[in-house]
Short mmCIF file of C-alpha atoms in Angstrom, two decimals:
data_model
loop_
_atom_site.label_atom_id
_atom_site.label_comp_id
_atom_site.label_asym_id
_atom_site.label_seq_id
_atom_site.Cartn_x
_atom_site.Cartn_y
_atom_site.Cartn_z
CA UNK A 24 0.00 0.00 0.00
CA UNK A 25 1.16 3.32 -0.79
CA UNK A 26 1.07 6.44 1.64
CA UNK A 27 1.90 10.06 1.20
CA UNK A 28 4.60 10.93 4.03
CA UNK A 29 5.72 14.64 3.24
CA UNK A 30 5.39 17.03 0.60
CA UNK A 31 8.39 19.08 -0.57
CA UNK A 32 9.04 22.58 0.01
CA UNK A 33 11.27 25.41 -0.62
CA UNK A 34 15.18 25.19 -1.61
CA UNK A 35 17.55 24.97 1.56
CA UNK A 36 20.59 26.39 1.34
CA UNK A 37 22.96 26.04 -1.66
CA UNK A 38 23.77 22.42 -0.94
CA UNK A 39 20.71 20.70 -2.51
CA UNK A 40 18.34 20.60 0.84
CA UNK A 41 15.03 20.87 0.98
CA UNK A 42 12.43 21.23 3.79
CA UNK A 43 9.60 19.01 4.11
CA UNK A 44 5.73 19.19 5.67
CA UNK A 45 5.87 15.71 7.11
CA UNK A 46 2.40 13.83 6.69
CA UNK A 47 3.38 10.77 9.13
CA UNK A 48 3.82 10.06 12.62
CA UNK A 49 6.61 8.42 11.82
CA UNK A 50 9.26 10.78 10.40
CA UNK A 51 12.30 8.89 12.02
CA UNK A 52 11.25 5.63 10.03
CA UNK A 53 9.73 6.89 6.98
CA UNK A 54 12.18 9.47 6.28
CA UNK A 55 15.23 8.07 7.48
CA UNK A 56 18.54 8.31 5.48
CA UNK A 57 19.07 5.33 2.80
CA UNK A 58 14.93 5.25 2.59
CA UNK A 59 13.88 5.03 -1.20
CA UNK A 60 10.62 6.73 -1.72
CA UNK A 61 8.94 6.85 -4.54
CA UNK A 62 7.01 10.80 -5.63
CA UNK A 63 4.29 12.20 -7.53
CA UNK A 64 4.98 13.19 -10.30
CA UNK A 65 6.50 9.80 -10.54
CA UNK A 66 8.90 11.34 -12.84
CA UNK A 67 10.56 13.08 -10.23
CA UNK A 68 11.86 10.33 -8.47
CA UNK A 69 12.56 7.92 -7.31
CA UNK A 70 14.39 9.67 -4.74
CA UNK A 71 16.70 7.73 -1.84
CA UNK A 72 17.20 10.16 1.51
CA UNK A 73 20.64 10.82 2.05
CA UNK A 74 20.23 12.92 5.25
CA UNK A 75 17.78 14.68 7.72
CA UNK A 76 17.86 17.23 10.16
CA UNK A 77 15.93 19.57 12.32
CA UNK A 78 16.54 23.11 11.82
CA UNK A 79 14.43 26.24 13.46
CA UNK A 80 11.24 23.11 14.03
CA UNK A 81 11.09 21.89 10.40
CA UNK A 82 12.54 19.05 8.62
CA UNK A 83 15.09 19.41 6.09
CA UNK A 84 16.22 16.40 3.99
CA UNK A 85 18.73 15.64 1.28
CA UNK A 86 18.61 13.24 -1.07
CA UNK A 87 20.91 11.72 -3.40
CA UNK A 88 22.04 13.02 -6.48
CA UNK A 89 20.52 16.44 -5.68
CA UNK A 90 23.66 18.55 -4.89
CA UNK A 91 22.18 22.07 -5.66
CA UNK A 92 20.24 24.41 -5.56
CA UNK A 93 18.37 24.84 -8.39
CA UNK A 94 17.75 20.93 -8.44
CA UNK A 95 16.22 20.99 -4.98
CA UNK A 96 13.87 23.58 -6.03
CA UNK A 97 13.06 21.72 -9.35
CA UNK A 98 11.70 19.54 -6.36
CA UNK A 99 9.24 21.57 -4.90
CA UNK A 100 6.03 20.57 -4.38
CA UNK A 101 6.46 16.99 -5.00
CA UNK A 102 4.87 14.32 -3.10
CA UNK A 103 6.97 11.59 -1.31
CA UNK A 104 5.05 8.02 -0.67
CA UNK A 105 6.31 5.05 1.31
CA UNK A 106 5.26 1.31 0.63
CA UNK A 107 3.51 0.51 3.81
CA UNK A 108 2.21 -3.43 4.74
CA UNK A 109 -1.25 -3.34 5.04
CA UNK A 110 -0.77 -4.76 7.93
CA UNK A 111 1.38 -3.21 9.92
CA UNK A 112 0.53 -1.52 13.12
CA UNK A 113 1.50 1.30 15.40
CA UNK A 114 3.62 -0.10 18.93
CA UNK A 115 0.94 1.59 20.98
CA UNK A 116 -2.08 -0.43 20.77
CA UNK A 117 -4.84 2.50 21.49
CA UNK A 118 -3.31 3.62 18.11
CA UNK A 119 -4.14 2.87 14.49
CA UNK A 120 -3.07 4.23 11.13
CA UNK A 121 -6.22 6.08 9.11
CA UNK A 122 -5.72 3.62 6.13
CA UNK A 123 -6.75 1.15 8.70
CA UNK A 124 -10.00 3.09 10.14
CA UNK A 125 -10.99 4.07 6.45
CA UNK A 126 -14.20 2.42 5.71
CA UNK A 127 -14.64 0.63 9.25
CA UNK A 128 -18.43 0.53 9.89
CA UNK A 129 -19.68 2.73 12.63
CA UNK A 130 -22.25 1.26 15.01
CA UNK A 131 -23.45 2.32 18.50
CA UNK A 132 -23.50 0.20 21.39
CA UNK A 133 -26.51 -1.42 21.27
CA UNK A 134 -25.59 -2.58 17.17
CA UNK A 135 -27.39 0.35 15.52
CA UNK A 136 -25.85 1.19 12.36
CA UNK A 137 -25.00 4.63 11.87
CA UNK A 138 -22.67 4.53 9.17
CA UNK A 139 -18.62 4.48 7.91
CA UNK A 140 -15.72 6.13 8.40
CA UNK A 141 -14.89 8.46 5.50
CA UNK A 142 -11.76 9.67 6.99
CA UNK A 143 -9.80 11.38 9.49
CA UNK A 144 -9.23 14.73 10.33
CA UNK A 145 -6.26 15.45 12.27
CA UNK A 146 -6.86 18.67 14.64
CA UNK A 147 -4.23 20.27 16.88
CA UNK A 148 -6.50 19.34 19.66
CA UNK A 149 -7.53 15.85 18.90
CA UNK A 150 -8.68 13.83 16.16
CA UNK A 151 -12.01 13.39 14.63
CA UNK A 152 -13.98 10.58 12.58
CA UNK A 153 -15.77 11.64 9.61
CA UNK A 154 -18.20 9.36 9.43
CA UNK A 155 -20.94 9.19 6.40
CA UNK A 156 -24.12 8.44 8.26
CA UNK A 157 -26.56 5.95 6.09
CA UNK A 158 -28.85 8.74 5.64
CA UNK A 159 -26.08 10.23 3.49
CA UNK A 160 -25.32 13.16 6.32
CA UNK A 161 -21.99 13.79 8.09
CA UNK A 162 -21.34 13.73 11.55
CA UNK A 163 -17.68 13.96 13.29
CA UNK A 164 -16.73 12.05 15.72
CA UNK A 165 -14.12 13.04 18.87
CA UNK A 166 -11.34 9.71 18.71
CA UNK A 167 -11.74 9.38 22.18
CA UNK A 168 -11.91 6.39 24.57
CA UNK A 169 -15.01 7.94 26.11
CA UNK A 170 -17.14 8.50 22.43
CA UNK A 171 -15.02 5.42 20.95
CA UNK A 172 -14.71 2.49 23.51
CA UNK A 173 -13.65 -0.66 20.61
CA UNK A 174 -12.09 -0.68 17.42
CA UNK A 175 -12.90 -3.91 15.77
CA UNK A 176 -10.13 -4.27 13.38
CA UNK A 177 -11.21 -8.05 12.84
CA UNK A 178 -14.93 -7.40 12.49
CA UNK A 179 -14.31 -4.46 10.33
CA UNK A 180 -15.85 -1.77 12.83
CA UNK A 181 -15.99 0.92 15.50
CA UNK A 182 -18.25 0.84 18.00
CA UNK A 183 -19.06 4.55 19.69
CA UNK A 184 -20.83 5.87 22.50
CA UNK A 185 -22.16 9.28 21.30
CA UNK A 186 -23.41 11.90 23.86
CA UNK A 187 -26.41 13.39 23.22
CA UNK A 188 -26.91 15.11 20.15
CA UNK A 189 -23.78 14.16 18.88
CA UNK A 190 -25.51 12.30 15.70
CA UNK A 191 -27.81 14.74 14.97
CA UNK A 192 -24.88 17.77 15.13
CA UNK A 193 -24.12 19.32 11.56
CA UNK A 194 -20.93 21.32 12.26
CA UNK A 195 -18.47 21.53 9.52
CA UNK A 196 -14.37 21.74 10.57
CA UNK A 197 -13.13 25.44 9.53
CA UNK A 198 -10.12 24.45 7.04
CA UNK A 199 -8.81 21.66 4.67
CA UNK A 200 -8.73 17.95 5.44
CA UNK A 201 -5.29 16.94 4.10
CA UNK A 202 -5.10 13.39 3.21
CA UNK A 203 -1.83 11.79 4.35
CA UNK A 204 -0.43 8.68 6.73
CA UNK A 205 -1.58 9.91 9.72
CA UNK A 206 -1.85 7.59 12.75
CA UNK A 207 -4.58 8.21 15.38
CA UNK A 208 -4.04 8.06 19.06
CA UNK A 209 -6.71 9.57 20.57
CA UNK A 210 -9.00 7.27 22.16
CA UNK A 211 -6.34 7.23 24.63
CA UNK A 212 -6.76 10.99 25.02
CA UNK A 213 -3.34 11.60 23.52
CA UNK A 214 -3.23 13.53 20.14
CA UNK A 215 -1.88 11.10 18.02
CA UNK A 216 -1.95 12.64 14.63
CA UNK A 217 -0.02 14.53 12.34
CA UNK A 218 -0.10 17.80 10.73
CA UNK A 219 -1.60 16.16 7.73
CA UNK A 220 -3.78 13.44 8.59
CA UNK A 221 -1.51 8.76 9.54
CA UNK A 222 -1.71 7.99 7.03
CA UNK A 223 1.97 5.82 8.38
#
């Protein structure tokens, strides 16, 4: 499976660095030196990492064959995407990746159906599911352990707990939903997502 991790940015420097806007939780693994990602436009890469740093909070990387420059900004705005397993899960159990919350059904406790996950929005404060209700509305659902007691990887769904009014409230999120690798922590309270929306 394929997951956007970062989109590139502005030149770096004279020495072919660019930064990145990291769209994974995982920036240590995913954009590690010697990784090989591919990009979109596909005819920009593939590019291999050949180092990262942190300067003034934002990721810069290298990569090989890109000593300049002008060639780093003949990068900008390019997409870079990891080969994820399917499979594979975060180390903290209360966490998932979106790819793996994507189309879960959404039922409440007692087994009414209320609809599936569309996708996640990644907040500063927490995360939410955007769930398509079966009546074709949208509702958002707070990731927490209180609103979201089981994920049911197995059985393909998430069982919630709304408060009231919580199904029947039509509030839109002010800004963009960026699609991305984000990973979602927050039915253990903790803000697990990214500044894109874990995708990996």
């Amino acid at each position: 499976m394929q997951l956007v991790v970062a989109r590139i940015g502005r030149a770096h420097g004279i020495k072919g660095e660019v930064t990145v806007e990291v769209r994974t939780d995982e920036p240590e693994v995913r954009l590690a030196p010697g990784a090989v990602l591919a990009t979109d436009p596909a005819s920009a890469g593939p590019l291999t990492i050949a180092s990262g740093r942190v300067h003034s909070g934002r990721l810069l990387l290298r990569f090989e064959g890109v000593n300049d420059r002008t060639a780093a900004e003949a990068l900008r705005n390019t997409l870079l995407i990891a080969e994820v397993d399917p499979e594979e899960r975060p180390e903290d159990p209360d966490e998932y990746y979106d790819h793996q919350l994507v189309d879960l059904d959404v039922v409440t406790r007692d087994g009414t159906v209320v609809g599936r996950i569309e996708e996640i929005a990644h907040l500063p404060y927490q995360d939410l599911l955007v769930v398509r209700k079966t009546d074709g509305g949208e509702v958002l659902v707070p990731f927490v352990g209180e609103i979201v007691p089981e994920i049911d990887l197995a059985g393909q769904r998430a069982v919630i707990d709304p408060p009231p009014g919580l199904l029947d409230d039509r509030a839109e999120i002010a800004g963009p939903r960026v699609g991305g690798e984000g990973r979602s922590g927050g039915r253990n309270g903790n803000d697990g997502g990214n500044d894109g929306g874990k995708e990996a």
